[in-house]
PDB file of C-alpha atoms in Angstrom:
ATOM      1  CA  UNK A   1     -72.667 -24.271  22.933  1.00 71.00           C
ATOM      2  CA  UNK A   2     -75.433 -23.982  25.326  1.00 79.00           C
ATOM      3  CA  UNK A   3     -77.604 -27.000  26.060  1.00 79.00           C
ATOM      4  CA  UNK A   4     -75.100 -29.615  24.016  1.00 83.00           C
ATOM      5  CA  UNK A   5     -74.694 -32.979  24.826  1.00 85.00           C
ATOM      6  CA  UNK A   6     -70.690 -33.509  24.118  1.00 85.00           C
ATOM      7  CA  UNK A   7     -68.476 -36.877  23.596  1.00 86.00           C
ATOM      8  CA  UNK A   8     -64.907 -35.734  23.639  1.00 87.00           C
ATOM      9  CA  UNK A   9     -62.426 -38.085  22.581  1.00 88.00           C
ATOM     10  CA  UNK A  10     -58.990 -39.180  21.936  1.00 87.00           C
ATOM     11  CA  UNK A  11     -56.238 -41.705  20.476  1.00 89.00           C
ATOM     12  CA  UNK A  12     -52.816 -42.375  21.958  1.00 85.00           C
ATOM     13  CA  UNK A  13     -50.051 -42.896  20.374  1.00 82.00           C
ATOM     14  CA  UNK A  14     -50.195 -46.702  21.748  1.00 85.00           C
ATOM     15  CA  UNK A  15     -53.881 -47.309  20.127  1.00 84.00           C
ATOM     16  CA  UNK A  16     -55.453 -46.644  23.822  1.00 90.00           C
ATOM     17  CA  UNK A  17     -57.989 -43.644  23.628  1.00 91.00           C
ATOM     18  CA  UNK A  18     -59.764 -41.131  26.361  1.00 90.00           C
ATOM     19  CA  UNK A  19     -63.122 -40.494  26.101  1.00 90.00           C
ATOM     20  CA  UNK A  20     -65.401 -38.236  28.421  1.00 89.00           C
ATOM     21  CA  UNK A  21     -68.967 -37.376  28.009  1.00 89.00           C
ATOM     22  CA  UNK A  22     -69.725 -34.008  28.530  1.00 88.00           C
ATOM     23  CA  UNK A  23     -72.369 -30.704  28.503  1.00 87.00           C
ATOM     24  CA  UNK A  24     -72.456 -27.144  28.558  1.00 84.00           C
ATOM     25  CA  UNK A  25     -75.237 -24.674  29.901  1.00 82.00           C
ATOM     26  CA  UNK A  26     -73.920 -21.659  28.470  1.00 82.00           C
ATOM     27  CA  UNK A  27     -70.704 -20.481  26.142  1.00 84.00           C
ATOM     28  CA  UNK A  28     -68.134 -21.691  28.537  1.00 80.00           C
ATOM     29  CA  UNK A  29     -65.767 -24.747  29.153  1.00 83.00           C
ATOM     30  CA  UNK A  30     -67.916 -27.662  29.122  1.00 84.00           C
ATOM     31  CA  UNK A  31     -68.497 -29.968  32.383  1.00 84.00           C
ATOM     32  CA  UNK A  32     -67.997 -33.766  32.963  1.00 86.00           C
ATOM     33  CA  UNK A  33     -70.810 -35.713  32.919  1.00 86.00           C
ATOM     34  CA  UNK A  34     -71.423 -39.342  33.799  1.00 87.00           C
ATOM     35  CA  UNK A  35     -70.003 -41.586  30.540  1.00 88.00           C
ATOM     36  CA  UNK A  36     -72.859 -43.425  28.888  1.00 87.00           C
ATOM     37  CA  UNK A  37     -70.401 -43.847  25.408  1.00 89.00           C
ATOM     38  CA  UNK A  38     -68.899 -47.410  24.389  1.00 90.00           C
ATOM     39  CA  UNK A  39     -65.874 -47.250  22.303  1.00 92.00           C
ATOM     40  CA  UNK A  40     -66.234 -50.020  19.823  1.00 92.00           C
ATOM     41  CA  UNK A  41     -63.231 -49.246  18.059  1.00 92.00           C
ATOM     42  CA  UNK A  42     -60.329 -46.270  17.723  1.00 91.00           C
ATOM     43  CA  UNK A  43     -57.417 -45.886  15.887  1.00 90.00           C
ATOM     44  CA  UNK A  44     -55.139 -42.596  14.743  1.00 87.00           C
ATOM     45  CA  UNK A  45     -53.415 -43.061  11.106  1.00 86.00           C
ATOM     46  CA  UNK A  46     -51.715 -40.186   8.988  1.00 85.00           C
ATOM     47  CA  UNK A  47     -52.488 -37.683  11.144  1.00 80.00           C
ATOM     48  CA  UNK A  48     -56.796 -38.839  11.116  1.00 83.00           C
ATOM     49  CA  UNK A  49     -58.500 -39.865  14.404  1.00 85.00           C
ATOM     50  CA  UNK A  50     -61.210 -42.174  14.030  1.00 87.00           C
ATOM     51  CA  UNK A  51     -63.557 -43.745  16.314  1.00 87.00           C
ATOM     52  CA  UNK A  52     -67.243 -45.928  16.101  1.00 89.00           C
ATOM     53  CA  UNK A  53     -68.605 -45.085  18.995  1.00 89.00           C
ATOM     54  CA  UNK A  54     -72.112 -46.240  20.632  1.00 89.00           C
ATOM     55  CA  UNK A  55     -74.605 -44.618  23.295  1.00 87.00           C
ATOM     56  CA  UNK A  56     -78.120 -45.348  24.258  1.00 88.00           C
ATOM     57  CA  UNK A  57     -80.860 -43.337  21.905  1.00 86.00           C
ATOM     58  CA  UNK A  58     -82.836 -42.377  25.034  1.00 87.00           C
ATOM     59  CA  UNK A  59     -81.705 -39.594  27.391  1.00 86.00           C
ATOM     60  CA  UNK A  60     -80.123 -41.446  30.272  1.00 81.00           C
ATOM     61  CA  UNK A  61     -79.160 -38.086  32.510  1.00 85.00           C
ATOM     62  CA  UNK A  62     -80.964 -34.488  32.081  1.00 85.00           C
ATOM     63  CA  UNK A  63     -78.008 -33.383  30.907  1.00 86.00           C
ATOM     64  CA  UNK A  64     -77.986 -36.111  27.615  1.00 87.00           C
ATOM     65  CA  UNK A  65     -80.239 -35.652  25.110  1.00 86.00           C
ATOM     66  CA  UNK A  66     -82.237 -38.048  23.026  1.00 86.00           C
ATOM     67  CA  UNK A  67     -80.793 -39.304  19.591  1.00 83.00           C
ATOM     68  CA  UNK A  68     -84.081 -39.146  17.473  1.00 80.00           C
ATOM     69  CA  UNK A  69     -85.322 -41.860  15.681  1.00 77.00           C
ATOM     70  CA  UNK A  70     -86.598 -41.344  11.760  1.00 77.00           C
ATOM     71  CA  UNK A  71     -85.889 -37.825  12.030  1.00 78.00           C
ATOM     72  CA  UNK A  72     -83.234 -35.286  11.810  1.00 80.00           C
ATOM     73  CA  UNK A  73     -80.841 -35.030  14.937  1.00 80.00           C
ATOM     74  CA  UNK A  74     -78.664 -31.908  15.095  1.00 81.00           C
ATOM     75  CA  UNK A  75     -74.665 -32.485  15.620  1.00 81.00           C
ATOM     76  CA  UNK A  76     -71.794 -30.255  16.006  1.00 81.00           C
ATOM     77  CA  UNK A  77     -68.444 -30.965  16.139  1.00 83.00           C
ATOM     78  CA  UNK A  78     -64.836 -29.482  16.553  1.00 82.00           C
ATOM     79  CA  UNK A  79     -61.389 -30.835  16.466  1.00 82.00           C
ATOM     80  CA  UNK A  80     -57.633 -29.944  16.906  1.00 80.00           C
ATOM     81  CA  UNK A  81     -53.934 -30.418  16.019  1.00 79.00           C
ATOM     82  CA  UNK A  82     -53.337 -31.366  19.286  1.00 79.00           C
ATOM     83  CA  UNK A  83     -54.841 -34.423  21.789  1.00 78.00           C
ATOM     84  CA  UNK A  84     -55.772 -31.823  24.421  1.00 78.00           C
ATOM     85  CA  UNK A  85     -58.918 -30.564  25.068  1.00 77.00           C
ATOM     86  CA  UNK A  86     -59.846 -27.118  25.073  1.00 77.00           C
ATOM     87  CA  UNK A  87     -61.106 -24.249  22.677  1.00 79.00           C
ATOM     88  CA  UNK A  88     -61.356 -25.098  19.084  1.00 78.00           C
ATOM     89  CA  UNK A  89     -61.354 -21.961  17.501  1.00 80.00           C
ATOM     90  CA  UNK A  90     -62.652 -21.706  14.283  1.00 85.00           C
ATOM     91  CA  UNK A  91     -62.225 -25.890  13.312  1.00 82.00           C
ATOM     92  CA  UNK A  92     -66.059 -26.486  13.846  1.00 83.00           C
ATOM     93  CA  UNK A  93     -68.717 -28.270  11.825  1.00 86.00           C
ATOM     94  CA  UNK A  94     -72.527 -28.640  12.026  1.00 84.00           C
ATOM     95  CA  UNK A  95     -75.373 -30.096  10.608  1.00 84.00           C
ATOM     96  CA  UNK A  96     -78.340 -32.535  10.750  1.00 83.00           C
ATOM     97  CA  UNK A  97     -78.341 -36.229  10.427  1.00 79.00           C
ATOM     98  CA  UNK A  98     -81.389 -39.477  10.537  1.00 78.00           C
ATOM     99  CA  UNK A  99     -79.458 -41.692  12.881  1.00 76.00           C
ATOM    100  CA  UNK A 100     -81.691 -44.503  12.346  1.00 70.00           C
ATOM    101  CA  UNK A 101     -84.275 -44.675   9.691  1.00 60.00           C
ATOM    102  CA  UNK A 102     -85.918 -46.827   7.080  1.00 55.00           C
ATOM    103  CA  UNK A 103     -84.379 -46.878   3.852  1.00 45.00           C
ATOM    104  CA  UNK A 104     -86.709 -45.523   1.175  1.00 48.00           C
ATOM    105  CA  UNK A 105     -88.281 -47.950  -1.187  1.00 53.00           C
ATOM    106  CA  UNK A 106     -86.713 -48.294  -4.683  1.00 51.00           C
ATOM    107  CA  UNK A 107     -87.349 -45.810  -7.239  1.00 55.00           C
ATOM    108  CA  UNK A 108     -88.296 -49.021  -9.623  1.00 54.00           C
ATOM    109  CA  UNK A 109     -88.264 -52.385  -9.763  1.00 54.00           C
ATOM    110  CA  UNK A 110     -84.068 -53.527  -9.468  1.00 52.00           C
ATOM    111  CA  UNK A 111     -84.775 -57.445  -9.817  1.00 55.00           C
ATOM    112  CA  UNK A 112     -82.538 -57.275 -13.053  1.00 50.00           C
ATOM    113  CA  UNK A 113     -79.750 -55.197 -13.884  1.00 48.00           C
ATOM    114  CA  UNK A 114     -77.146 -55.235 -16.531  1.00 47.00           C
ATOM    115  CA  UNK A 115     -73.432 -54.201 -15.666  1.00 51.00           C
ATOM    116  CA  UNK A 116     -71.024 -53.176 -18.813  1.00 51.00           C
ATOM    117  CA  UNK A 117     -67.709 -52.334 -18.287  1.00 47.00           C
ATOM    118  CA  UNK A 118     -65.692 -49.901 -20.451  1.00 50.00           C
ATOM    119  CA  UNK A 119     -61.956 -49.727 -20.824  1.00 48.00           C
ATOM    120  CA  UNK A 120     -62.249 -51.081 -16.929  1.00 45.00           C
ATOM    121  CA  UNK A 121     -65.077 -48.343 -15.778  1.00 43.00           C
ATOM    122  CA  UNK A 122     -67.894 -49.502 -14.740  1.00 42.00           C
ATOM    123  CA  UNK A 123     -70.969 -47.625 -16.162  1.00 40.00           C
TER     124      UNK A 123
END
């Protein structure tokens, strides 16, 4: 994907991940780039991967790029079967996501509120 900024990353078997951060000028394999990501936590269960993950907002390198603040920031992302990294065929995802925003101001005033319960639903 020409002119993404890429984490790739990893869980062993043994709870210890990989992570590498990565770009790519043009359709190809992307390169290794100098790791500004903090692993804050990682674990694989039932065949899921999941890891929080930090980074600074601001462009450290001109190969990252900024994480915008109160607006949309673009993301891709890919995955495997398999803990090695290379083409992901058709597994891909996109979209657009606010990072860091302020949440909107309440549609009314939520002071008081009731909550019933119905054969142990709450409605």
């Amino acid at each position: 994907m020409p002119g993404s900024d890429i984490m790739t990353a990893t869980v062993n078997p043994d709870g210890s991940y990989d992570i590498q951060d990565r770009f790519a000028h043009a359709f190809e394999f992307p390169q290794e780039d100098i790791n500004d990501w903090n692993v804050l936590a990682a674990s694989e269960a039932n065949g899921w991967t999941t890891l929080h993950v930090s980074r600074p907002f601001d462009a450290v390198e001109r190969t990252d790029r900024s994480i915008q603040r109160d607006s949309f920031t673009r993301i891709v992302w890919a995955w495997g079967s398999t803990d090695t990294f290379g083409y992901h065929g058709s597994q891909v995802g996109f979209g657009s996501v606010y990072f860091l925003s302020q949440a909107p101001a309440p549609a009314k005033d939520v002071e008081y509120f009731e909550e019933w319960s119905m054969d142990g639903t709450v409605i």
